[in-house]
mmCIF file of C-alpha atoms in Angstrom:
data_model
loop_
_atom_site.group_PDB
_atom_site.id
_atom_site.type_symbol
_atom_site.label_atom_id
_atom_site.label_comp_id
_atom_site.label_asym_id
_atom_site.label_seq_id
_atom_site.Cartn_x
_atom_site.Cartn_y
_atom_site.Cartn_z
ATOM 1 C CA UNK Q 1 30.055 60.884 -38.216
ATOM 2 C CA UNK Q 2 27.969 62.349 -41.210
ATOM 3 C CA UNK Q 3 26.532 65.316 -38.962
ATOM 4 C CA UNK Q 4 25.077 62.330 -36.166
ATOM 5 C CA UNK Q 5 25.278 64.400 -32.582
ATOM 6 C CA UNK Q 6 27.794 62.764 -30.070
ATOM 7 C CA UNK Q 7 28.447 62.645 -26.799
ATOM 8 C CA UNK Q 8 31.328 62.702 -23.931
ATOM 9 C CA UNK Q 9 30.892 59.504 -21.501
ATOM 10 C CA UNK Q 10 29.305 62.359 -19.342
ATOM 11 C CA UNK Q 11 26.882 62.860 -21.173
ATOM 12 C CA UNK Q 12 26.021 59.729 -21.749
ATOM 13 C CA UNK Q 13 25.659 58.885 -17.996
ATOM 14 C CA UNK Q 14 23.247 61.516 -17.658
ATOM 15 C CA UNK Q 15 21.223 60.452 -20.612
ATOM 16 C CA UNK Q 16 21.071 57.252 -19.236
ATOM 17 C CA UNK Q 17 20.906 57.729 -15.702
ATOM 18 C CA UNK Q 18 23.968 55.261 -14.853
ATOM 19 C CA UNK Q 19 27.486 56.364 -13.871
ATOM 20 C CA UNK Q 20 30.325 57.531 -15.686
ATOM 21 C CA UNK Q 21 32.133 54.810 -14.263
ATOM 22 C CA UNK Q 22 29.378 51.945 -15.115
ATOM 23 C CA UNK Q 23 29.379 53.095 -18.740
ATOM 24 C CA UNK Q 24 32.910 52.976 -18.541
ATOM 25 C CA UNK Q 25 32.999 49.640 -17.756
ATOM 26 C CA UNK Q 26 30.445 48.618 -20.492
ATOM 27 C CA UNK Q 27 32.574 50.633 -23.122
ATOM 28 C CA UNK Q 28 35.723 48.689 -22.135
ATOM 29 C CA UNK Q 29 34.104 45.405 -22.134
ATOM 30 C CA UNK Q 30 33.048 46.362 -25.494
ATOM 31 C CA UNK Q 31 29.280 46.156 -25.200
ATOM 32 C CA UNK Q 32 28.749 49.969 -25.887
ATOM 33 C CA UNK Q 33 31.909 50.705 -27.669
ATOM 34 C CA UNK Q 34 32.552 54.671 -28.582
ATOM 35 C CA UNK Q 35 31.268 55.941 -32.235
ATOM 36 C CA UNK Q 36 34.460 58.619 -32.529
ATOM 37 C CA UNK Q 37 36.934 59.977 -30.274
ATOM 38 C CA UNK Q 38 37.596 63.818 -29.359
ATOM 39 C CA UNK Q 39 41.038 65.554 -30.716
ATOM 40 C CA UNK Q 40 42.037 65.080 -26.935
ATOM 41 C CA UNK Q 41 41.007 60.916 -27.518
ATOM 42 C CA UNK Q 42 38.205 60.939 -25.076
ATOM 43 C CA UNK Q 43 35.580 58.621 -26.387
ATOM 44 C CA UNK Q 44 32.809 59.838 -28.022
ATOM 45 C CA UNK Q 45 29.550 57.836 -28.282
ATOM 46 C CA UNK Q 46 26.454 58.290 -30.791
ATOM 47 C CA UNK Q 47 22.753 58.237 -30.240
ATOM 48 C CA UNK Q 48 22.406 54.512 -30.809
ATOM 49 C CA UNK Q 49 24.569 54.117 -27.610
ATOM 50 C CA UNK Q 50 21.539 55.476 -25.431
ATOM 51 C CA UNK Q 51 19.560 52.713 -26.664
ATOM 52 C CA UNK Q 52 22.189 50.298 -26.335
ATOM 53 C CA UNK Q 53 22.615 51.191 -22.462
ATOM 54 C CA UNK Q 54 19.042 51.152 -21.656
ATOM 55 C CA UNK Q 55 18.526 47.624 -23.078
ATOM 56 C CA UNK Q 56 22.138 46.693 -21.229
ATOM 57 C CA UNK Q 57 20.686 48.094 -18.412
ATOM 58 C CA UNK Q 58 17.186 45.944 -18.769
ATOM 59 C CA UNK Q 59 18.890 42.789 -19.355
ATOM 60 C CA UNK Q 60 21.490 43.332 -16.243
ATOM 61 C CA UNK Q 61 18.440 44.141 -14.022
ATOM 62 C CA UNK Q 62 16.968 41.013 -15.309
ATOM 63 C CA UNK Q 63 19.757 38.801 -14.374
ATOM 64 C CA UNK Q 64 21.418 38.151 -17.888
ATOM 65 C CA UNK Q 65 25.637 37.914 -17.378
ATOM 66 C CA UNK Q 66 27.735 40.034 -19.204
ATOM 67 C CA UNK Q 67 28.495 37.770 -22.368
ATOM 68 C CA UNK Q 68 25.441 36.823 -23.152
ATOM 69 C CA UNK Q 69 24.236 40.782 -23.280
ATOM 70 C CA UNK Q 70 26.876 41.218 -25.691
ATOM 71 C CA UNK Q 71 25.697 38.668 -27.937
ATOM 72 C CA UNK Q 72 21.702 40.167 -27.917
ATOM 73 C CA UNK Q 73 23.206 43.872 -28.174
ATOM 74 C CA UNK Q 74 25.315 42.514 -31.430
ATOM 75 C CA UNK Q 75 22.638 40.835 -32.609
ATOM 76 C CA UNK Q 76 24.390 37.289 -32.032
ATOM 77 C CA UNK Q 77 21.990 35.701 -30.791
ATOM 78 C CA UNK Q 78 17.698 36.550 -30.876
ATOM 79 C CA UNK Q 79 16.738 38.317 -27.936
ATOM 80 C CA UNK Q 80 13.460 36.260 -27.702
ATOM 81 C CA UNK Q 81 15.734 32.923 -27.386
ATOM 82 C CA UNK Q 82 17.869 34.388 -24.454
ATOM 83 C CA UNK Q 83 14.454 36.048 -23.031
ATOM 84 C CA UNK Q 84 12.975 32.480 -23.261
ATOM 85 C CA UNK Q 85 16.195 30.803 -21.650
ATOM 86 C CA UNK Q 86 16.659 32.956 -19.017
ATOM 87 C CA UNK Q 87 12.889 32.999 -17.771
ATOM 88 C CA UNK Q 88 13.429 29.131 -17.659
ATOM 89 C CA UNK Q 89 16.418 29.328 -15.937
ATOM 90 C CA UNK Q 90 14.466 31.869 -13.565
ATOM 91 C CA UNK Q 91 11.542 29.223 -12.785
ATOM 92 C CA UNK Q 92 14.059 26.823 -11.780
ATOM 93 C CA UNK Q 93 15.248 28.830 -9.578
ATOM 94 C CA UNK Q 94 11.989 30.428 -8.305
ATOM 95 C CA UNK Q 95 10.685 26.446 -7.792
ATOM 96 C CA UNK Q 96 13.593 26.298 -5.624
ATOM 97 C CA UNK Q 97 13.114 29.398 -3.254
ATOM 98 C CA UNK Q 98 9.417 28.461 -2.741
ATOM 99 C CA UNK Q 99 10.674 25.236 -2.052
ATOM 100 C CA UNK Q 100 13.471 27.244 0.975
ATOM 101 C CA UNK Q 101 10.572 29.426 1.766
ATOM 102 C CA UNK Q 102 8.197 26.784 2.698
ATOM 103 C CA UNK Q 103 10.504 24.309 4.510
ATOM 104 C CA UNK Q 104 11.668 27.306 6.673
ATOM 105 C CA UNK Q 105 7.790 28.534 7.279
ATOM 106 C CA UNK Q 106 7.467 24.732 8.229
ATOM 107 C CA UNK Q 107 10.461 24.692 10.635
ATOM 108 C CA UNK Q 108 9.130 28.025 12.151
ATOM 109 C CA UNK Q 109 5.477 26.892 13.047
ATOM 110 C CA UNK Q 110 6.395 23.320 13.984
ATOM 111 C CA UNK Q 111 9.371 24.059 16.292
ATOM 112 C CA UNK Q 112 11.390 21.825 14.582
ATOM 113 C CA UNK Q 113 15.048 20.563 15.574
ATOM 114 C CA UNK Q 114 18.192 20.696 13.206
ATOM 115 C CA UNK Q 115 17.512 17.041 12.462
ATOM 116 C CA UNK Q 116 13.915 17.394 11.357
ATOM 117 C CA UNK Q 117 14.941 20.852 9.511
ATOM 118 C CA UNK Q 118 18.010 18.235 7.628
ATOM 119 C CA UNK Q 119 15.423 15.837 6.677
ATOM 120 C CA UNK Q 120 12.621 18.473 5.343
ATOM 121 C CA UNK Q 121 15.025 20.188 3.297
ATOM 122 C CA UNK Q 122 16.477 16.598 1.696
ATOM 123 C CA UNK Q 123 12.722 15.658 1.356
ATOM 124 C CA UNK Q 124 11.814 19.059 -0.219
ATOM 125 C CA UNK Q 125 14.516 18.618 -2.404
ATOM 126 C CA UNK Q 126 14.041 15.518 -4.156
ATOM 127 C CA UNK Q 127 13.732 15.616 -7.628
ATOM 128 C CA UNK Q 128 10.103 14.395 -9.601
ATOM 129 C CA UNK Q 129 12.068 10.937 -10.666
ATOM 130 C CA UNK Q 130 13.110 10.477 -7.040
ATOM 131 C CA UNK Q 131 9.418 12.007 -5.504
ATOM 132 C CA UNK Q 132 8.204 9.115 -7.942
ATOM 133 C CA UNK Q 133 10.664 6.379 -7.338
ATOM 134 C CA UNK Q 134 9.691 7.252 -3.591
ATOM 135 C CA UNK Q 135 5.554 6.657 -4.171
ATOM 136 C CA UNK Q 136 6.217 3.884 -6.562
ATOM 137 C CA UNK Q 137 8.259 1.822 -3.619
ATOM 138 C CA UNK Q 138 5.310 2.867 -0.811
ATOM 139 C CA UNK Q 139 2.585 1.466 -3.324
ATOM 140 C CA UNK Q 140 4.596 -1.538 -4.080
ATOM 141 C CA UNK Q 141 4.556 -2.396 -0.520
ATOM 142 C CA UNK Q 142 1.172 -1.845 0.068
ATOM 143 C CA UNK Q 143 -0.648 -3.664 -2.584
ATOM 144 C CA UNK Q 144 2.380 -6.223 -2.826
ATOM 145 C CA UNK Q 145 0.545 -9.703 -4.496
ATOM 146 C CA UNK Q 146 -2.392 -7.123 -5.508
ATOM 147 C CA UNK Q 147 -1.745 -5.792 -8.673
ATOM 148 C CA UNK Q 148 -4.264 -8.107 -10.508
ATOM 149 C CA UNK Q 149 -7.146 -7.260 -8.278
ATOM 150 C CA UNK Q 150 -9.298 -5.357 -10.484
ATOM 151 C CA UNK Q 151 -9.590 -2.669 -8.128
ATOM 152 C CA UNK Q 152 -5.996 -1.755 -8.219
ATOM 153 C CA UNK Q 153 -4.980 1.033 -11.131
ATOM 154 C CA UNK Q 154 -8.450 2.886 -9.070
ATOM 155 C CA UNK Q 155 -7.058 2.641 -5.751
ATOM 156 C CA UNK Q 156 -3.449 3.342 -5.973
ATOM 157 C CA UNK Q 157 -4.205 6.226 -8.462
ATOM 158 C CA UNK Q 158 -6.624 7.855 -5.102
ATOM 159 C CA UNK Q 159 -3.366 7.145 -3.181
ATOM 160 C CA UNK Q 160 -1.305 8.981 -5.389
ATOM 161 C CA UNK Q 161 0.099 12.389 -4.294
ATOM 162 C CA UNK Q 162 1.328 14.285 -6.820
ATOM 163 C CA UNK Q 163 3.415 17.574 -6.207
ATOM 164 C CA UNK Q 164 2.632 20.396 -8.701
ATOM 165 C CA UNK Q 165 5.189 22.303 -10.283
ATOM 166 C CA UNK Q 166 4.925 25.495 -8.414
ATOM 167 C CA UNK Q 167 3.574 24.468 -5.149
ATOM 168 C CA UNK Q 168 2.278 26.551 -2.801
ATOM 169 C CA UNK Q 169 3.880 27.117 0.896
ATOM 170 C CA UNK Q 170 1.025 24.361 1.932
ATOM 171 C CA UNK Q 171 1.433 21.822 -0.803
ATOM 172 C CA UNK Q 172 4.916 21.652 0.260
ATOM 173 C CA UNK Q 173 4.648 21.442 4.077
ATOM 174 C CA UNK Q 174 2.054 18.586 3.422
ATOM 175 C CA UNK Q 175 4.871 16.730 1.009
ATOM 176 C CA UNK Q 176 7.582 16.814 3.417
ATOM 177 C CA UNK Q 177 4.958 15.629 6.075
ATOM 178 C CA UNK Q 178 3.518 12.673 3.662
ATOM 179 C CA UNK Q 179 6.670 11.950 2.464
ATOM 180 C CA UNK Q 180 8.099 11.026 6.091
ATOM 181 C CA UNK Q 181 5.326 8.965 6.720
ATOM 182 C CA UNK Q 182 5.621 6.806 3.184
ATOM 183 C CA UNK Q 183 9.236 6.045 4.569
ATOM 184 C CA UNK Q 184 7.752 4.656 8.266
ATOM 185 C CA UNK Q 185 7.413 1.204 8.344
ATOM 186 C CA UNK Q 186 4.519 1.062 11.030
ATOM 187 C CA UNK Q 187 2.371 2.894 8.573
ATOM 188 C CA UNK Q 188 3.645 0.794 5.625
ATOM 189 C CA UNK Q 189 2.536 -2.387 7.672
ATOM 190 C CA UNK Q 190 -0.930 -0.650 8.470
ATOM 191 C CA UNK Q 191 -1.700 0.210 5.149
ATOM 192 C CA UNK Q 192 -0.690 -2.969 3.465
ATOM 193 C CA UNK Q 193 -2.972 -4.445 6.155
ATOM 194 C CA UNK Q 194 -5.809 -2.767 5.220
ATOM 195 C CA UNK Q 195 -4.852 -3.699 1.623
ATOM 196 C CA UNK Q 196 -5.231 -6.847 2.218
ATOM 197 C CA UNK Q 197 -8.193 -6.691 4.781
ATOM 198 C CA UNK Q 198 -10.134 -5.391 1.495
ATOM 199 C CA UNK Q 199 -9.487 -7.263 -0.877
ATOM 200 C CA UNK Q 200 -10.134 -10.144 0.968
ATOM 201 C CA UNK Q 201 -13.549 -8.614 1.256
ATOM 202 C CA UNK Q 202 -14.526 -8.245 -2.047
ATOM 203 C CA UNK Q 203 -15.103 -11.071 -4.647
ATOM 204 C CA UNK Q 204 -12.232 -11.063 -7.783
ATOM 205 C CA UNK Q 205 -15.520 -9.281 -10.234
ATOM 206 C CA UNK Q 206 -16.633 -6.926 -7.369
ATOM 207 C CA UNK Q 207 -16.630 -3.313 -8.419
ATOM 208 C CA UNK Q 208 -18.443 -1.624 -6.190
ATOM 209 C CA UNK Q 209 -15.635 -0.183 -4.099
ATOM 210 C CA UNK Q 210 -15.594 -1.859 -0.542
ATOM 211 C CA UNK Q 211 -14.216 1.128 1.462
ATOM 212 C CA UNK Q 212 -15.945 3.634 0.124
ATOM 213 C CA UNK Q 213 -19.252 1.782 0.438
ATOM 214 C CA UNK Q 214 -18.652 0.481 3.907
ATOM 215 C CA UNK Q 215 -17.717 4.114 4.719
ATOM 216 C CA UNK Q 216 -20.779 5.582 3.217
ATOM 217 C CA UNK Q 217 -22.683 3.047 5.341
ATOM 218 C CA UNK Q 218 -20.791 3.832 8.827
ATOM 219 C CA UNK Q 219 -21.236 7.759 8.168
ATOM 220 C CA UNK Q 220 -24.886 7.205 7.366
ATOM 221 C CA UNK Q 221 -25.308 5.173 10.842
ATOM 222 C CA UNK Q 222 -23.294 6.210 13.213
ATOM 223 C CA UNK Q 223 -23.177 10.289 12.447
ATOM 224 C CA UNK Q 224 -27.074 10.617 14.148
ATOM 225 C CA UNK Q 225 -25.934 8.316 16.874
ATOM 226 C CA UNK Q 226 -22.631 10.880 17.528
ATOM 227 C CA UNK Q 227 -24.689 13.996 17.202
ATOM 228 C CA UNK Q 228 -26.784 12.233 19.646
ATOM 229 C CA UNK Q 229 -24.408 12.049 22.527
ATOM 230 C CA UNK Q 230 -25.501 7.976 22.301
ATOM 231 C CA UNK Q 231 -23.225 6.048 24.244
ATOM 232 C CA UNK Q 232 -21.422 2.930 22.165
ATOM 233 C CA UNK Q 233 -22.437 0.480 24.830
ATOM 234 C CA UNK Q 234 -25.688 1.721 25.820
ATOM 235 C CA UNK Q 235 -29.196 -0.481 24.375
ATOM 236 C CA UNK Q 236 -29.794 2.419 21.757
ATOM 237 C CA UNK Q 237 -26.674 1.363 20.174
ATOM 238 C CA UNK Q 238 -28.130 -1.972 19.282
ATOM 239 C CA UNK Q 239 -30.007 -1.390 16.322
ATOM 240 C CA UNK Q 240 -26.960 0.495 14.859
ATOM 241 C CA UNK Q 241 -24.485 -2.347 15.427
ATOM 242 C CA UNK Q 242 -27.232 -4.611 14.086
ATOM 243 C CA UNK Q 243 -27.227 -2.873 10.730
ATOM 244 C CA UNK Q 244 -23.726 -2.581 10.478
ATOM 245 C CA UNK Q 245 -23.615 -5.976 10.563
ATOM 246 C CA UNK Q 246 -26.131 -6.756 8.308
ATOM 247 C CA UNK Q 247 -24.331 -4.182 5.971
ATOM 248 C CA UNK Q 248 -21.707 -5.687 6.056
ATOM 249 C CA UNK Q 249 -22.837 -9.409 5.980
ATOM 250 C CA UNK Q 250 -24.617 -8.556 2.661
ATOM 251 C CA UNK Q 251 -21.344 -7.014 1.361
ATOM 252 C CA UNK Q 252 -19.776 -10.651 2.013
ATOM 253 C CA UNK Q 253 -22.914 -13.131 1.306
ATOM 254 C CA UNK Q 254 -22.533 -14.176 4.504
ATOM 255 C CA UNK Q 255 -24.893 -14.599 7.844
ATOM 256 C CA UNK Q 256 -24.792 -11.936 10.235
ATOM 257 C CA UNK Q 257 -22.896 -14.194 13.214
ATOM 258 C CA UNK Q 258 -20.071 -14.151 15.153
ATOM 259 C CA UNK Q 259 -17.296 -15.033 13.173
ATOM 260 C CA UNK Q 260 -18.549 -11.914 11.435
ATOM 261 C CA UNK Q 261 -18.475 -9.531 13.977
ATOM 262 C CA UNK Q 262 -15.327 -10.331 14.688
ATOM 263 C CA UNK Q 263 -14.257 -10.030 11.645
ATOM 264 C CA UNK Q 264 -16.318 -6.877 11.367
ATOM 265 C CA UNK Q 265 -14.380 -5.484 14.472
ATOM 266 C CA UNK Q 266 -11.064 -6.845 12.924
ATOM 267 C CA UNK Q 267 -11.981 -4.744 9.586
ATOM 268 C CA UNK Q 268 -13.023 -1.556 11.754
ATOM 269 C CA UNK Q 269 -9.703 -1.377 14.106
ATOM 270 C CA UNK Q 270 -7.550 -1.569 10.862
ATOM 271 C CA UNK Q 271 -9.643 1.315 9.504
ATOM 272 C CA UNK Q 272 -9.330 3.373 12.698
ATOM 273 C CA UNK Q 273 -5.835 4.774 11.947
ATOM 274 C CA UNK Q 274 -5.310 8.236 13.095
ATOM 275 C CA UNK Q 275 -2.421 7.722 10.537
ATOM 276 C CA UNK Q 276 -4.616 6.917 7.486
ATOM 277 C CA UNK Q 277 -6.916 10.561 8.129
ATOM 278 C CA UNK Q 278 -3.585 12.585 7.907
ATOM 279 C CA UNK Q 279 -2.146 10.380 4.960
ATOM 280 C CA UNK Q 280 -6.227 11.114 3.191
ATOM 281 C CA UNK Q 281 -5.579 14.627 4.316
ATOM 282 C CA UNK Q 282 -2.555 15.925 3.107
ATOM 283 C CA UNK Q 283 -2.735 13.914 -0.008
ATOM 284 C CA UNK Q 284 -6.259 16.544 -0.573
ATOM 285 C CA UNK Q 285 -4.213 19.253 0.013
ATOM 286 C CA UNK Q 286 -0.921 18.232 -2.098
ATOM 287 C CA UNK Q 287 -3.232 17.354 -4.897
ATOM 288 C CA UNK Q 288 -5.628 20.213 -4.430
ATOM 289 C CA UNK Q 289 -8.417 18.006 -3.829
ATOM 290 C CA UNK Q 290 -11.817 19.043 -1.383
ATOM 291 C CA UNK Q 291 -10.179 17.755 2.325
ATOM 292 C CA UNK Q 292 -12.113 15.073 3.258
ATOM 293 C CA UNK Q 293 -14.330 14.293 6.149
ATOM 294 C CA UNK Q 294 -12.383 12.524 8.646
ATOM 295 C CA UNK Q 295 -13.675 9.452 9.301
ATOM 296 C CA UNK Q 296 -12.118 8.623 13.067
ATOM 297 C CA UNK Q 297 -15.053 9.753 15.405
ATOM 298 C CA UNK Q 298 -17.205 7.691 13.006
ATOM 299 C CA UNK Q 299 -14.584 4.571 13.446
ATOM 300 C CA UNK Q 300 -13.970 5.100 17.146
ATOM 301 C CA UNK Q 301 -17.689 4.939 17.821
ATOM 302 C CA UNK Q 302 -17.938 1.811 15.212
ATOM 303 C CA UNK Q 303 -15.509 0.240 17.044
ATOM 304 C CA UNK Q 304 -16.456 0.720 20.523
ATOM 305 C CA UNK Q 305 -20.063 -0.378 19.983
ATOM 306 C CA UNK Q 306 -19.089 -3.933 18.211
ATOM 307 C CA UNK Q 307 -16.837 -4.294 20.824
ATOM 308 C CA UNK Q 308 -18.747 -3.846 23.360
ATOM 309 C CA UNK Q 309 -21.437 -6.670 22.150
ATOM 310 C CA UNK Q 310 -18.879 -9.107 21.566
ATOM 311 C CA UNK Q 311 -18.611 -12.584 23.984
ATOM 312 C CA UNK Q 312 -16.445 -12.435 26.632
#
């Protein structure tokens, strides 16, 4: 072997640090195969071959199967086209036990039963094209006969959840909590309600954003009257229902009466959804948006406090 210094298949394994009978293995199946043999025909194996074993030894530790080592070691294929391969195949496969990890963390903090742990891991599951096909359907039914209000790429796109690749433990327990509720009907109903409550509200070249601006005005007058302690029926309430009103009848271009409150009131209980704060909620934290304020003391106060002057 023009003077190169070889070694017994001992030797090797304690150059290498594996076992006599792991680099046996490799020599057989021909990815470290012997330089020479000894005049007894035990296999003899060059310096290259401590090389060869450490990067056999990388690769196995890495999770790359037997025949495709023996094409990087041979120089079959480029190691830097396997390396890429293999750490895609790895993210796959990482996406998936994040996705296990968080549906079990889920199931251990909610106390769920077999059935709810079925559905959470079928939910968790779904693929983007079926997460999408799944959103699509909900928005459909929700803004069903509203998809030429101008208003409607804006709202369905703040509606939107949208799953990151690698989602955190969170992002995940949110989905398969969102996701349920885009499959319930009763919510469906609700939200396609308030759809329709809305745009009913605002003229066909109204931009201004009805529920934002009618929540902007409820937060700015009810908040001092709940930090108050003020009762919704009491006299002090008066001037804050009167504003509302007027708020609101300005919105509309229409007199402050009592076809308005009523309609007001209608507008308010639609609105005051315990349902819609969780939806708002764990959309924020699947999208990794600031959690927004929930709006149900505001709406429960609202509500009380129009009802209250309303003829009997």
């Amino acid at each position: 072997m023009n003077g190169d210094t070889l070694f017994s298949i001992g030797d090797l394994a304690r150059r290498t640090g594996l076992t006599v009978k792991t680099v046996r293995f490799y020599s057989d199946a021909g990815i470290v195969p012997p330089a020479d043999r000894s005049p007894a025909g035990y296999r003899l194996y060059g310096t290259a071959a401590v090389a060869r074993l450490d990067l056999v030894r990388t690769l196995r530790d890495l999770g790359l199967d037997l025949p495709t080592i023996r094409k990087v070691v041979d120089r079959e294929v480029p190691l830097p086209e396997v390396a890429a391969a293999h750490a895609d195949a790895l993210e796959v496969q990482i996406r998936v036990l994040r996705l296990r990890r968080a549906v079990l963390t889920a199931v251990a903090r909610r106390g769920s039963t077999p059935e709810e742990l079925d559905l959470m891991h079928k939910l968790a599951k779904l693929s983007e094209d079926e997460r999408q096909r799944l959103i699509d359907d909900f928005l459909r039914t929700v803004f069903d006969g509203l998809y030429d209000h101008p208003s409607f790429a804006a709202v369905t796109r703040s509606l939107t959840p949208e799953l990151p690749d690698n989602p955190g433990t969170e992002q995940v327990e949110a989905w398969v909590e969102l996701a349920g509720m885009l499959q319930d009907p009763g919510f469906r109903s609700t939200m396609q309600a308030m759809a329709r409550d809305l745009a009913a509200d605002r003229a066909p070249d109204d931009s201004t954003g009805l529920p934002r601006v009618l929540a902007e005005a409820l937060r700015a007058q009810v908040t001092p009257a709940l930090a108050a302690g003020t009762d919704p029926a009491s006299p002090e309430a008066e001037p804050i229902v009167t504003a509302l009103a007027g708020h609101y009848a300005h919105i509309l271009g229409r007199p402050d009466d009592t076809a308005l409150r009523h309609r007001l009131m209608s507008r308010l209980e639609t609105m005051d959804d315990p349902r819609r704060d969780r939806y708002l909620t764990l959309l924020a934290v699947i999208n990794g948006w600031i959690a927004p304020e929930s709006l149900a003391p505001v709406l429960d106060w609202a509500v009380r406090a129009v009802r209250a002057r309303m003829p009997r």
